[in-house]
């Protein structure tokens, strides 16, 4: 199993595109640029 | 997450949840369990991997703590439906400031392993988070 590189406080957060609930493309940075974000990664929806 | 939402938002944090699946899955999940949370989705776990979130093996996904976490969720009315995405992906929680810097990182060690959100919010407040939020 490949080891992913873990982030630590002080690291720059990776940005990337994803979709919102309506299918619109958005970027994570668009959220944190408006203010601090509590970002939680879910294992899955279900 | 929804249980502590008001407390989290009062500390100046916006909650964003990123899962794996199609937008309809994020919509179904959000409408049912987190109607006031920004639910985002990816079909591929590229962002999960970029944040260093690993896949768990069966021992981590079915660990006694994972089963207890599932039972706690069930006792709050959450039920496991048909999973989308990558059910082997472990959870993770981060605070990211407006400059895009990670201020807090928590990597779930087993399925359902989340930080204690009340403690996380207290930590954020003690470490100047509200000043950051007010900028």
PDB file of N, CA, C and O in Angstrom, chain B residues 27-105:
ATOM      1  N   UNK B  27     -25.166  15.503  -2.617  1.00  0.00           N
ATOM      2  CA  UNK B  27     -26.462  16.162  -2.348  1.00  0.00           C
ATOM      3  C   UNK B  27     -27.297  15.301  -1.397  1.00  0.00           C
ATOM      4  O   UNK B  27     -27.866  15.802  -0.424  1.00  0.00           O
ATOM      5  N   UNK B  28     -27.332  14.009  -1.679  1.00  0.00           N
ATOM      6  CA  UNK B  28     -28.124  13.115  -0.817  1.00  0.00           C
ATOM      7  C   UNK B  28     -27.566  13.106   0.603  1.00  0.00           C
ATOM      8  O   UNK B  28     -28.307  13.185   1.588  1.00  0.00           O
ATOM      9  N   UNK B  29     -26.248  13.026   0.699  1.00  0.00           N
ATOM     10  CA  UNK B  29     -25.596  13.005   2.015  1.00  0.00           C
ATOM     11  C   UNK B  29     -25.851  14.325   2.736  1.00  0.00           C
ATOM     12  O   UNK B  29     -26.235  14.346   3.910  1.00  0.00           O
ATOM     13  N   UNK B  30     -25.626  15.435   2.031  1.00  0.00           N
ATOM     14  CA  UNK B  30     -25.781  16.748   2.655  1.00  0.00           C
ATOM     15  C   UNK B  30     -27.212  16.991   3.102  1.00  0.00           C
ATOM     16  O   UNK B  30     -27.453  17.456   4.214  1.00  0.00           O
ATOM     17  N   UNK B  31     -28.162  16.662   2.240  1.00  0.00           N
ATOM     18  CA  UNK B  31     -29.558  16.912   2.588  1.00  0.00           C
ATOM     19  C   UNK B  31     -29.966  16.109   3.820  1.00  0.00           C
ATOM     20  O   UNK B  31     -30.739  16.564   4.656  1.00  0.00           O
ATOM     21  N   UNK B  32     -29.416  14.897   3.929  1.00  0.00           N
ATOM     22  CA  UNK B  32     -29.826  14.003   5.019  1.00  0.00           C
ATOM     23  C   UNK B  32     -29.078  14.308   6.323  1.00  0.00           C
ATOM     24  O   UNK B  32     -29.683  14.357   7.398  1.00  0.00           O
ATOM     25  N   UNK B  33     -27.773  14.506   6.216  1.00  0.00           N
ATOM     26  CA  UNK B  33     -26.957  14.546   7.433  1.00  0.00           C
ATOM     27  C   UNK B  33     -26.306  15.892   7.717  1.00  0.00           C
ATOM     28  O   UNK B  33     -25.915  16.151   8.862  1.00  0.00           O
ATOM     29  N   UNK B  34     -26.125  16.703   6.713  1.00  0.00           N
ATOM     30  CA  UNK B  34     -25.373  17.942   6.929  1.00  0.00           C
ATOM     31  C   UNK B  34     -25.917  19.053   6.042  1.00  0.00           C
ATOM     32  O   UNK B  34     -25.225  19.562   5.165  1.00  0.00           O
ATOM     33  N   UNK B  35     -27.168  19.447   6.284  1.00  0.00           N
ATOM     34  CA  UNK B  35     -27.805  20.393   5.365  1.00  0.00           C
ATOM     35  C   UNK B  35     -27.160  21.775   5.341  1.00  0.00           C
ATOM     36  O   UNK B  35     -27.345  22.521   4.382  1.00  0.00           O
ATOM     37  N   UNK B  36     -26.402  22.107   6.384  1.00  0.00           N
ATOM     38  CA  UNK B  36     -25.801  23.444   6.434  1.00  0.00           C
ATOM     39  C   UNK B  36     -24.294  23.424   6.222  1.00  0.00           C
ATOM     40  O   UNK B  36     -23.605  24.384   6.542  1.00  0.00           O
ATOM     41  N   UNK B  37     -23.805  22.325   5.697  1.00  0.00           N
ATOM     42  CA  UNK B  37     -22.370  22.175   5.460  1.00  0.00           C
ATOM     43  C   UNK B  37     -22.126  22.167   3.952  1.00  0.00           C
ATOM     44  O   UNK B  37     -22.921  21.630   3.195  1.00  0.00           O
ATOM     45  N   UNK B  38     -21.025  22.800   3.542  1.00  0.00           N
ATOM     46  CA  UNK B  38     -20.651  22.736   2.131  1.00  0.00           C
ATOM     47  C   UNK B  38     -20.131  21.333   1.830  1.00  0.00           C
ATOM     48  O   UNK B  38     -19.053  20.969   2.295  1.00  0.00           O
ATOM     49  N   UNK B  39     -20.898  20.567   1.082  1.00  0.00           N
ATOM     50  CA  UNK B  39     -20.484  19.202   0.731  1.00  0.00           C
ATOM     51  C   UNK B  39     -19.965  19.192  -0.702  1.00  0.00           C
ATOM     52  O   UNK B  39     -20.687  19.544  -1.637  1.00  0.00           O
ATOM     53  N   UNK B  40     -18.724  18.818  -0.836  1.00  0.00           N
ATOM     54  CA  UNK B  40     -18.076  18.771  -2.140  1.00  0.00           C
ATOM     55  C   UNK B  40     -17.734  17.321  -2.458  1.00  0.00           C
ATOM     56  O   UNK B  40     -17.673  16.471  -1.566  1.00  0.00           O
ATOM     57  N   UNK B  41     -17.473  17.083  -3.723  1.00  0.00           N
ATOM     58  CA  UNK B  41     -17.170  15.704  -4.100  1.00  0.00           C
ATOM     59  C   UNK B  41     -16.172  15.624  -5.237  1.00  0.00           C
ATOM     60  O   UNK B  41     -16.023  16.565  -6.026  1.00  0.00           O
ATOM     61  N   UNK B  42     -15.482  14.523  -5.265  1.00  0.00           N
ATOM     62  CA  UNK B  42     -14.583  14.160  -6.350  1.00  0.00           C
ATOM     63  C   UNK B  42     -14.872  12.719  -6.694  1.00  0.00           C
ATOM     64  O   UNK B  42     -15.159  11.914  -5.806  1.00  0.00           O
ATOM     65  N   UNK B  43     -14.788  12.403  -7.965  1.00  0.00           N
ATOM     66  CA  UNK B  43     -14.970  10.988  -8.320  1.00  0.00           C
ATOM     67  C   UNK B  43     -13.697  10.201  -8.097  1.00  0.00           C
ATOM     68  O   UNK B  43     -13.734   8.999  -7.865  1.00  0.00           O
ATOM     69  N   UNK B  44     -12.570  10.874  -8.180  1.00  0.00           N
ATOM     70  CA  UNK B  44     -11.285  10.220  -7.945  1.00  0.00           C
ATOM     71  C   UNK B  44     -10.659  10.820  -6.688  1.00  0.00           C
ATOM     72  O   UNK B  44     -10.825  12.011  -6.427  1.00  0.00           O
ATOM     73  N   UNK B  45      -9.912  10.021  -5.940  1.00  0.00           N
ATOM     74  CA  UNK B  45      -9.378  10.527  -4.654  1.00  0.00           C
ATOM     75  C   UNK B  45      -8.098  11.343  -4.794  1.00  0.00           C
ATOM     76  O   UNK B  45      -7.174  11.205  -3.995  1.00  0.00           O
ATOM     77  N   UNK B  46      -8.049  12.199  -5.811  1.00  0.00           N
ATOM     78  CA  UNK B  46      -6.807  12.956  -6.037  1.00  0.00           C
ATOM     79  C   UNK B  46      -6.530  13.932  -4.895  1.00  0.00           C
ATOM     80  O   UNK B  46      -5.384  14.067  -4.455  1.00  0.00           O
ATOM     81  N   UNK B  47      -7.561  14.612  -4.418  1.00  0.00           N
ATOM     82  CA  UNK B  47      -7.338  15.554  -3.318  1.00  0.00           C
ATOM     83  C   UNK B  47      -7.097  14.807  -2.007  1.00  0.00           C
ATOM     84  O   UNK B  47      -6.292  15.255  -1.182  1.00  0.00           O
ATOM     85  N   UNK B  48      -7.781  13.703  -1.815  1.00  0.00           N
ATOM     86  CA  UNK B  48      -7.512  12.896  -0.629  1.00  0.00           C
ATOM     87  C   UNK B  48      -6.024  12.520  -0.600  1.00  0.00           C
ATOM     88  O   UNK B  48      -5.347  12.647   0.417  1.00  0.00           O
ATOM     89  N   UNK B  49      -5.525  12.063  -1.757  1.00  0.00           N
ATOM     90  CA  UNK B  49      -4.120  11.654  -1.822  1.00  0.00           C
ATOM     91  C   UNK B  49      -3.199  12.853  -1.635  1.00  0.00           C
ATOM     92  O   UNK B  49      -2.176  12.758  -0.943  1.00  0.00           O
ATOM     93  N   UNK B  50      -3.564  13.998  -2.230  1.00  0.00           N
ATOM     94  CA  UNK B  50      -2.706  15.190  -2.103  1.00  0.00           C
ATOM     95  C   UNK B  50      -2.586  15.630  -0.648  1.00  0.00           C
ATOM     96  O   UNK B  50      -1.559  16.179  -0.242  1.00  0.00           O
ATOM     97  N   UNK B  51      -3.626  15.388   0.141  1.00  0.00           N
ATOM     98  CA  UNK B  51      -3.591  15.744   1.560  1.00  0.00           C
ATOM     99  C   UNK B  51      -2.976  14.628   2.405  1.00  0.00           C
ATOM    100  O   UNK B  51      -2.913  14.742   3.630  1.00  0.00           O
ATOM    101  N   UNK B  52      -2.550  13.572   1.769  1.00  0.00           N
ATOM    102  CA  UNK B  52      -1.855  12.519   2.499  1.00  0.00           C
ATOM    103  C   UNK B  52      -2.773  11.530   3.186  1.00  0.00           C
ATOM    104  O   UNK B  52      -2.367  10.847   4.125  1.00  0.00           O
ATOM    105  N   UNK B  53      -3.998  11.467   2.726  1.00  0.00           N
ATOM    106  CA  UNK B  53      -4.964  10.561   3.356  1.00  0.00           C
ATOM    107  C   UNK B  53      -4.852   9.182   2.715  1.00  0.00           C
ATOM    108  O   UNK B  53      -5.058   9.022   1.512  1.00  0.00           O
ATOM    109  N   UNK B  54      -4.532   8.225   3.539  1.00  0.00           N
ATOM    110  CA  UNK B  54      -4.237   6.876   3.055  1.00  0.00           C
ATOM    111  C   UNK B  54      -5.491   6.028   2.951  1.00  0.00           C
ATOM    112  O   UNK B  54      -6.548   6.371   3.490  1.00  0.00           O
ATOM    113  N   UNK B  55      -5.313   4.913   2.293  1.00  0.00           N
ATOM    114  CA  UNK B  55      -6.333   3.864   2.333  1.00  0.00           C
ATOM    115  C   UNK B  55      -5.998   2.960   3.510  1.00  0.00           C
ATOM    116  O   UNK B  55      -4.830   2.706   3.800  1.00  0.00           O
ATOM    117  N   UNK B  56      -7.028   2.484   4.180  1.00  0.00           N
ATOM    118  CA  UNK B  56      -6.797   1.600   5.308  1.00  0.00           C
ATOM    119  C   UNK B  56      -6.933   0.145   4.908  1.00  0.00           C
ATOM    120  O   UNK B  56      -7.646  -0.175   3.960  1.00  0.00           O
ATOM    121  N   UNK B  57      -6.247  -0.705   5.628  1.00  0.00           N
ATOM    122  CA  UNK B  57      -6.451  -2.136   5.382  1.00  0.00           C
ATOM    123  C   UNK B  57      -7.607  -2.629   6.266  1.00  0.00           C
ATOM    124  O   UNK B  57      -8.159  -1.889   7.073  1.00  0.00           O
ATOM    125  N   UNK B  58      -7.958  -3.849   6.111  1.00  0.00           N
ATOM    126  CA  UNK B  58      -9.141  -4.389   6.794  1.00  0.00           C
ATOM    127  C   UNK B  58      -8.998  -4.286   8.317  1.00  0.00           C
ATOM    128  O   UNK B  58      -9.981  -4.060   9.032  1.00  0.00           O
ATOM    129  N   UNK B  59      -7.758  -4.376   8.811  1.00  0.00           N
ATOM    130  CA  UNK B  59      -7.558  -4.322  10.266  1.00  0.00           C
ATOM    131  C   UNK B  59      -7.888  -2.941  10.805  1.00  0.00           C
ATOM    132  O   UNK B  59      -8.412  -2.790  11.910  1.00  0.00           O
ATOM    133  N   UNK B  60      -7.582  -1.910  10.011  1.00  0.00           N
ATOM    134  CA  UNK B  60      -7.861  -0.550  10.455  1.00  0.00           C
ATOM    135  C   UNK B  60      -9.332  -0.191  10.242  1.00  0.00           C
ATOM    136  O   UNK B  60      -9.901   0.592  10.988  1.00  0.00           O
ATOM    137  N   UNK B  61      -9.925  -0.738   9.193  1.00  0.00           N
ATOM    138  CA  UNK B  61     -11.316  -0.398   8.905  1.00  0.00           C
ATOM    139  C   UNK B  61     -12.283  -1.132   9.828  1.00  0.00           C
ATOM    140  O   UNK B  61     -13.385  -0.666  10.086  1.00  0.00           O
ATOM    141  N   UNK B  62     -11.850  -2.299  10.311  1.00  0.00           N
ATOM    142  CA  UNK B  62     -12.734  -3.093  11.174  1.00  0.00           C
ATOM    143  C   UNK B  62     -12.185  -3.192  12.598  1.00  0.00           C
ATOM    144  O   UNK B  62     -12.532  -4.117  13.331  1.00  0.00           O
ATOM    145  N   UNK B  63     -11.329  -2.247  12.968  1.00  0.00           N
ATOM    146  CA  UNK B  63     -10.762  -2.254  14.316  1.00  0.00           C
ATOM    147  C   UNK B  63     -11.877  -2.046  15.340  1.00  0.00           C
ATOM    148  O   UNK B  63     -12.907  -1.442  15.024  1.00  0.00           O
ATOM    149  N   UNK B  64     -11.688  -2.523  16.563  1.00  0.00           N
ATOM    150  CA  UNK B  64     -12.729  -2.321  17.584  1.00  0.00           C
ATOM    151  C   UNK B  64     -13.130  -0.853  17.728  1.00  0.00           C
ATOM    152  O   UNK B  64     -14.316  -0.550  17.883  1.00  0.00           O
ATOM    153  N   UNK B  65     -12.165   0.054  17.642  1.00  0.00           N
ATOM    154  CA  UNK B  65     -12.501   1.485  17.742  1.00  0.00           C
ATOM    155  C   UNK B  65     -13.389   1.926  16.580  1.00  0.00           C
ATOM    156  O   UNK B  65     -14.241   2.802  16.736  1.00  0.00           O
ATOM    157  N   UNK B  66     -13.146   1.347  15.398  1.00  0.00           N
ATOM    158  CA  UNK B  66     -13.962   1.689  14.237  1.00  0.00           C
ATOM    159  C   UNK B  66     -15.394   1.201  14.437  1.00  0.00           C
ATOM    160  O   UNK B  66     -16.357   1.899  14.104  1.00  0.00           O
ATOM    161  N   UNK B  67     -15.527   0.016  15.003  1.00  0.00           N
ATOM    162  CA  UNK B  67     -16.864  -0.528  15.253  1.00  0.00           C
ATOM    163  C   UNK B  67     -17.583   0.309  16.310  1.00  0.00           C
ATOM    164  O   UNK B  67     -18.763   0.622  16.182  1.00  0.00           O
ATOM    165  N   UNK B  68     -16.837   0.731  17.331  1.00  0.00           N
ATOM    166  CA  UNK B  68     -17.444   1.597  18.361  1.00  0.00           C
ATOM    167  C   UNK B  68     -17.878   2.928  17.747  1.00  0.00           C
ATOM    168  O   UNK B  68     -18.948   3.448  18.060  1.00  0.00           O
ATOM    169  N   UNK B  69     -17.030   3.490  16.846  1.00  0.00           N
ATOM    170  CA  UNK B  69     -17.382   4.766  16.198  1.00  0.00           C
ATOM    171  C   UNK B  69     -18.648   4.597  15.367  1.00  0.00           C
ATOM    172  O   UNK B  69     -19.510   5.474  15.346  1.00  0.00           O
ATOM    173  N   UNK B  70     -18.766   3.459  14.685  1.00  0.00           N
ATOM    174  CA  UNK B  70     -19.970   3.191  13.899  1.00  0.00           C
ATOM    175  C   UNK B  70     -21.200   3.083  14.780  1.00  0.00           C
ATOM    176  O   UNK B  70     -22.273   3.579  14.436  1.00  0.00           O
ATOM    177  N   UNK B  71     -21.025   2.446  15.941  1.00  0.00           N
ATOM    178  CA  UNK B  71     -22.150   2.299  16.868  1.00  0.00           C
ATOM    179  C   UNK B  71     -22.577   3.668  17.414  1.00  0.00           C
ATOM    180  O   UNK B  71     -23.767   3.946  17.560  1.00  0.00           O
ATOM    181  N   UNK B  72     -21.578   4.528  17.698  1.00  0.00           N
ATOM    182  CA  UNK B  72     -21.905   5.893  18.171  1.00  0.00           C
ATOM    183  C   UNK B  72     -22.698   6.635  17.109  1.00  0.00           C
ATOM    184  O   UNK B  72     -23.696   7.301  17.404  1.00  0.00           O
ATOM    185  N   UNK B  73     -22.250   6.527  15.851  1.00  0.00           N
ATOM    186  CA  UNK B  73     -22.949   7.215  14.764  1.00  0.00           C
ATOM    187  C   UNK B  73     -24.371   6.679  14.622  1.00  0.00           C
ATOM    188  O   UNK B  73     -25.320   7.446  14.443  1.00  0.00           O
ATOM    189  N   UNK B  74     -24.514   5.361  14.738  1.00  0.00           N
ATOM    190  CA  UNK B  74     -25.843   4.756  14.616  1.00  0.00           C
ATOM    191  C   UNK B  74     -26.754   5.240  15.740  1.00  0.00           C
ATOM    192  O   UNK B  74     -27.938   5.488  15.530  1.00  0.00           O
ATOM    193  N   UNK B  75     -26.163   5.410  16.940  1.00  0.00           N
ATOM    194  CA  UNK B  75     -26.985   5.849  18.075  1.00  0.00           C
ATOM    195  C   UNK B  75     -27.473   7.280  17.883  1.00  0.00           C
ATOM    196  O   UNK B  75     -28.429   7.706  18.500  1.00  0.00           O
ATOM    197  N   UNK B  76     -26.790   8.031  17.004  1.00  0.00           N
ATOM    198  CA  UNK B  76     -27.213   9.403  16.697  1.00  0.00           C
ATOM    199  C   UNK B  76     -28.126   9.448  15.480  1.00  0.00           C
ATOM    200  O   UNK B  76     -28.416  10.511  14.956  1.00  0.00           O
ATOM    201  N   UNK B  77     -28.491   8.278  15.002  1.00  0.00           N
ATOM    202  CA  UNK B  77     -29.449   8.218  13.897  1.00  0.00           C
ATOM    203  C   UNK B  77     -28.810   8.111  12.533  1.00  0.00           C
ATOM    204  O   UNK B  77     -29.491   8.156  11.514  1.00  0.00           O
ATOM    205  N   UNK B  78     -27.470   7.984  12.482  1.00  0.00           N
ATOM    206  CA  UNK B  78     -26.816   7.847  11.190  1.00  0.00           C
ATOM    207  C   UNK B  78     -26.789   6.377  10.794  1.00  0.00           C
ATOM    208  O   UNK B  78     -26.485   5.520  11.619  1.00  0.00           O
ATOM    209  N   UNK B  79     -27.098   6.126   9.561  1.00  0.00           N
ATOM    210  CA  UNK B  79     -27.038   4.744   9.106  1.00  0.00           C
ATOM    211  C   UNK B  79     -26.161   4.659   7.870  1.00  0.00           C
ATOM    212  O   UNK B  79     -26.068   5.602   7.096  1.00  0.00           O
ATOM    213  N   UNK B  80     -25.525   3.537   7.717  1.00  0.00           N
ATOM    214  CA  UNK B  80     -24.646   3.315   6.570  1.00  0.00           C
ATOM    215  C   UNK B  80     -25.475   2.844   5.395  1.00  0.00           C
ATOM    216  O   UNK B  80     -26.076   1.777   5.448  1.00  0.00           O
ATOM    217  N   UNK B  81     -25.533   3.654   4.350  1.00  0.00           N
ATOM    218  CA  UNK B  81     -26.210   3.230   3.145  1.00  0.00           C
ATOM    219  C   UNK B  81     -25.219   2.583   2.202  1.00  0.00           C
ATOM    220  O   UNK B  81     -24.151   2.144   2.626  1.00  0.00           O
ATOM    221  N   UNK B  82     -25.581   2.568   0.912  1.00  0.00           N
ATOM    222  CA  UNK B  82     -24.640   2.017  -0.060  1.00  0.00           C
ATOM    223  C   UNK B  82     -23.481   2.984  -0.212  1.00  0.00           C
ATOM    224  O   UNK B  82     -23.676   4.163  -0.516  1.00  0.00           O
ATOM    225  N   UNK B  83     -22.272   2.507   0.020  1.00  0.00           N
ATOM    226  CA  UNK B  83     -21.114   3.385  -0.021  1.00  0.00           C
ATOM    227  C   UNK B  83     -20.768   3.755  -1.456  1.00  0.00           C
ATOM    228  O   UNK B  83     -20.900   2.955  -2.367  1.00  0.00           O
ATOM    229  N   UNK B  84     -20.315   4.996  -1.631  1.00  0.00           N
ATOM    230  CA  UNK B  84     -19.810   5.435  -2.922  1.00  0.00           C
ATOM    231  C   UNK B  84     -18.321   5.656  -2.772  1.00  0.00           C
ATOM    232  O   UNK B  84     -17.798   5.721  -1.670  1.00  0.00           O
ATOM    233  N   UNK B  85     -17.653   5.850  -3.873  1.00  0.00           N
ATOM    234  CA  UNK B  85     -16.253   6.247  -3.813  1.00  0.00           C
ATOM    235  C   UNK B  85     -15.351   5.138  -3.342  1.00  0.00           C
ATOM    236  O   UNK B  85     -15.354   4.046  -3.891  1.00  0.00           O
ATOM    237  N   UNK B  86     -14.590   5.413  -2.304  1.00  0.00           N
ATOM    238  CA  UNK B  86     -13.551   4.503  -1.849  1.00  0.00           C
ATOM    239  C   UNK B  86     -13.725   4.267  -0.359  1.00  0.00           C
ATOM    240  O   UNK B  86     -13.258   5.036   0.465  1.00  0.00           O
ATOM    241  N   UNK B  87     -14.443   3.195  -0.030  1.00  0.00           N
ATOM    242  CA  UNK B  87     -14.756   2.934   1.369  1.00  0.00           C
ATOM    243  C   UNK B  87     -13.519   2.569   2.182  1.00  0.00           C
ATOM    244  O   UNK B  87     -13.574   2.522   3.405  1.00  0.00           O
ATOM    245  N   UNK B  88     -12.405   2.300   1.515  1.00  0.00           N
ATOM    246  CA  UNK B  88     -11.178   1.978   2.249  1.00  0.00           C
ATOM    247  C   UNK B  88     -10.376   3.218   2.609  1.00  0.00           C
ATOM    248  O   UNK B  88      -9.391   3.133   3.326  1.00  0.00           O
ATOM    249  N   UNK B  89     -10.809   4.380   2.085  1.00  0.00           N
ATOM    250  CA  UNK B  89     -10.060   5.611   2.375  1.00  0.00           C
ATOM    251  C   UNK B  89     -10.326   6.006   3.821  1.00  0.00           C
ATOM    252  O   UNK B  89     -11.462   5.998   4.287  1.00  0.00           O
ATOM    253  N   UNK B  90      -9.291   6.352   4.540  1.00  0.00           N
ATOM    254  CA  UNK B  90      -9.444   6.758   5.940  1.00  0.00           C
ATOM    255  C   UNK B  90      -9.873   8.224   6.002  1.00  0.00           C
ATOM    256  O   UNK B  90      -9.676   8.972   5.050  1.00  0.00           O
ATOM    257  N   UNK B  91     -10.427   8.655   7.125  1.00  0.00           N
ATOM    258  CA  UNK B  91     -10.862  10.056   7.219  1.00  0.00           C
ATOM    259  C   UNK B  91      -9.701  10.982   7.588  1.00  0.00           C
ATOM    260  O   UNK B  91      -8.630  10.536   8.024  1.00  0.00           O
ATOM    261  N   UNK B  92      -9.951  12.280   7.442  1.00  0.00           N
ATOM    262  CA  UNK B  92      -8.952  13.278   7.828  1.00  0.00           C
ATOM    263  C   UNK B  92      -9.616  14.617   8.044  1.00  0.00           C
ATOM    264  O   UNK B  92     -10.645  14.904   7.422  1.00  0.00           O
ATOM    265  N   UNK B  93      -9.069  15.433   8.938  1.00  0.00           N
ATOM    266  CA  UNK B  93      -9.647  16.736   9.254  1.00  0.00           C
ATOM    267  C   UNK B  93      -8.526  17.761   9.357  1.00  0.00           C
ATOM    268  O   UNK B  93      -7.493  17.504   9.988  1.00  0.00           O
ATOM    269  N   UNK B  94      -8.753  18.929   8.744  1.00  0.00           N
ATOM    270  CA  UNK B  94      -7.722  19.971   8.697  1.00  0.00           C
ATOM    271  C   UNK B  94      -8.349  21.326   8.961  1.00  0.00           C
ATOM    272  O   UNK B  94      -9.501  21.559   8.633  1.00  0.00           O
ATOM    273  N   UNK B  95      -7.571  22.224   9.547  1.00  0.00           N
ATOM    274  CA  UNK B  95      -7.932  23.644   9.541  1.00  0.00           C
ATOM    275  C   UNK B  95      -6.937  24.331   8.618  1.00  0.00           C
ATOM    276  O   UNK B  95      -5.715  24.157   8.757  1.00  0.00           O
ATOM    277  N   UNK B  96      -7.482  25.089   7.691  1.00  0.00           N
ATOM    278  CA  UNK B  96      -6.654  25.809   6.722  1.00  0.00           C
ATOM    279  C   UNK B  96      -6.992  27.291   6.825  1.00  0.00           C
ATOM    280  O   UNK B  96      -8.177  27.663   6.799  1.00  0.00           O
ATOM    281  N   UNK B  97      -5.964  28.116   6.977  1.00  0.00           N
ATOM    282  CA  UNK B  97      -6.240  29.548   7.121  1.00  0.00           C
ATOM    283  C   UNK B  97      -6.425  30.201   5.751  1.00  0.00           C
ATOM    284  O   UNK B  97      -6.250  29.557   4.713  1.00  0.00           O
ATOM    285  N   UNK B  98      -6.744  31.490   5.774  1.00  0.00           N
ATOM    286  CA  UNK B  98      -7.084  32.139   4.511  1.00  0.00           C
ATOM    287  C   UNK B  98      -5.876  32.300   3.583  1.00  0.00           C
ATOM    288  O   UNK B  98      -6.043  32.610   2.409  1.00  0.00           O
ATOM    289  N   UNK B  99      -4.695  32.070   4.124  1.00  0.00           N
ATOM    290  CA  UNK B  99      -3.501  32.086   3.283  1.00  0.00           C
ATOM    291  C   UNK B  99      -3.197  30.728   2.672  1.00  0.00           C
ATOM    292  O   UNK B  99      -2.196  30.564   1.965  1.00  0.00           O
ATOM    293  N   UNK B 100      -4.039  29.742   2.956  1.00  0.00           N
ATOM    294  CA  UNK B 100      -3.826  28.413   2.394  1.00  0.00           C
ATOM    295  C   UNK B 100      -2.818  27.580   3.161  1.00  0.00           C
ATOM    296  O   UNK B 100      -2.274  26.605   2.634  1.00  0.00           O
ATOM    297  N   UNK B 101      -2.571  27.967   4.420  1.00  0.00           N
ATOM    298  CA  UNK B 101      -1.602  27.239   5.241  1.00  0.00           C
ATOM    299  C   UNK B 101      -2.346  26.306   6.204  1.00  0.00           C
ATOM    300  O   UNK B 101      -3.338  26.703   6.821  1.00  0.00           O
ATOM    301  N   UNK B 102      -1.859  25.092   6.310  1.00  0.00           N
ATOM    302  CA  UNK B 102      -2.444  24.116   7.239  1.00  0.00           C
ATOM    303  C   UNK B 102      -2.109  24.550   8.658  1.00  0.00           C
ATOM    304  O   UNK B 102      -0.950  24.756   9.003  1.00  0.00           O
ATOM    305  N   UNK B 103      -3.128  24.716   9.470  1.00  0.00           N
ATOM    306  CA  UNK B 103      -2.898  25.096  10.873  1.00  0.00           C
ATOM    307  C   UNK B 103      -3.099  23.910  11.802  1.00  0.00           C
ATOM    308  O   UNK B 103      -2.630  23.895  12.932  1.00  0.00           O
ATOM    309  N   UNK B 104      -3.839  22.924  11.340  1.00  0.00           N
ATOM    310  CA  UNK B 104      -4.172  21.758  12.160  1.00  0.00           C
ATOM    311  C   UNK B 104      -4.384  20.585  11.213  1.00  0.00           C
ATOM    312  O   UNK B 104      -5.000  20.749  10.151  1.00  0.00           O
ATOM    313  N   UNK B 105      -3.866  19.455  11.569  1.00  0.00           N
ATOM    314  CA  UNK B 105      -4.038  18.257  10.721  1.00  0.00           C
ATOM    315  C   UNK B 105      -4.309  17.052  11.607  1.00  0.00           C
ATOM    316  O   UNK B 105      -3.592  16.813  12.591  1.00  0.00           O
TER     317      UNK B 105
END
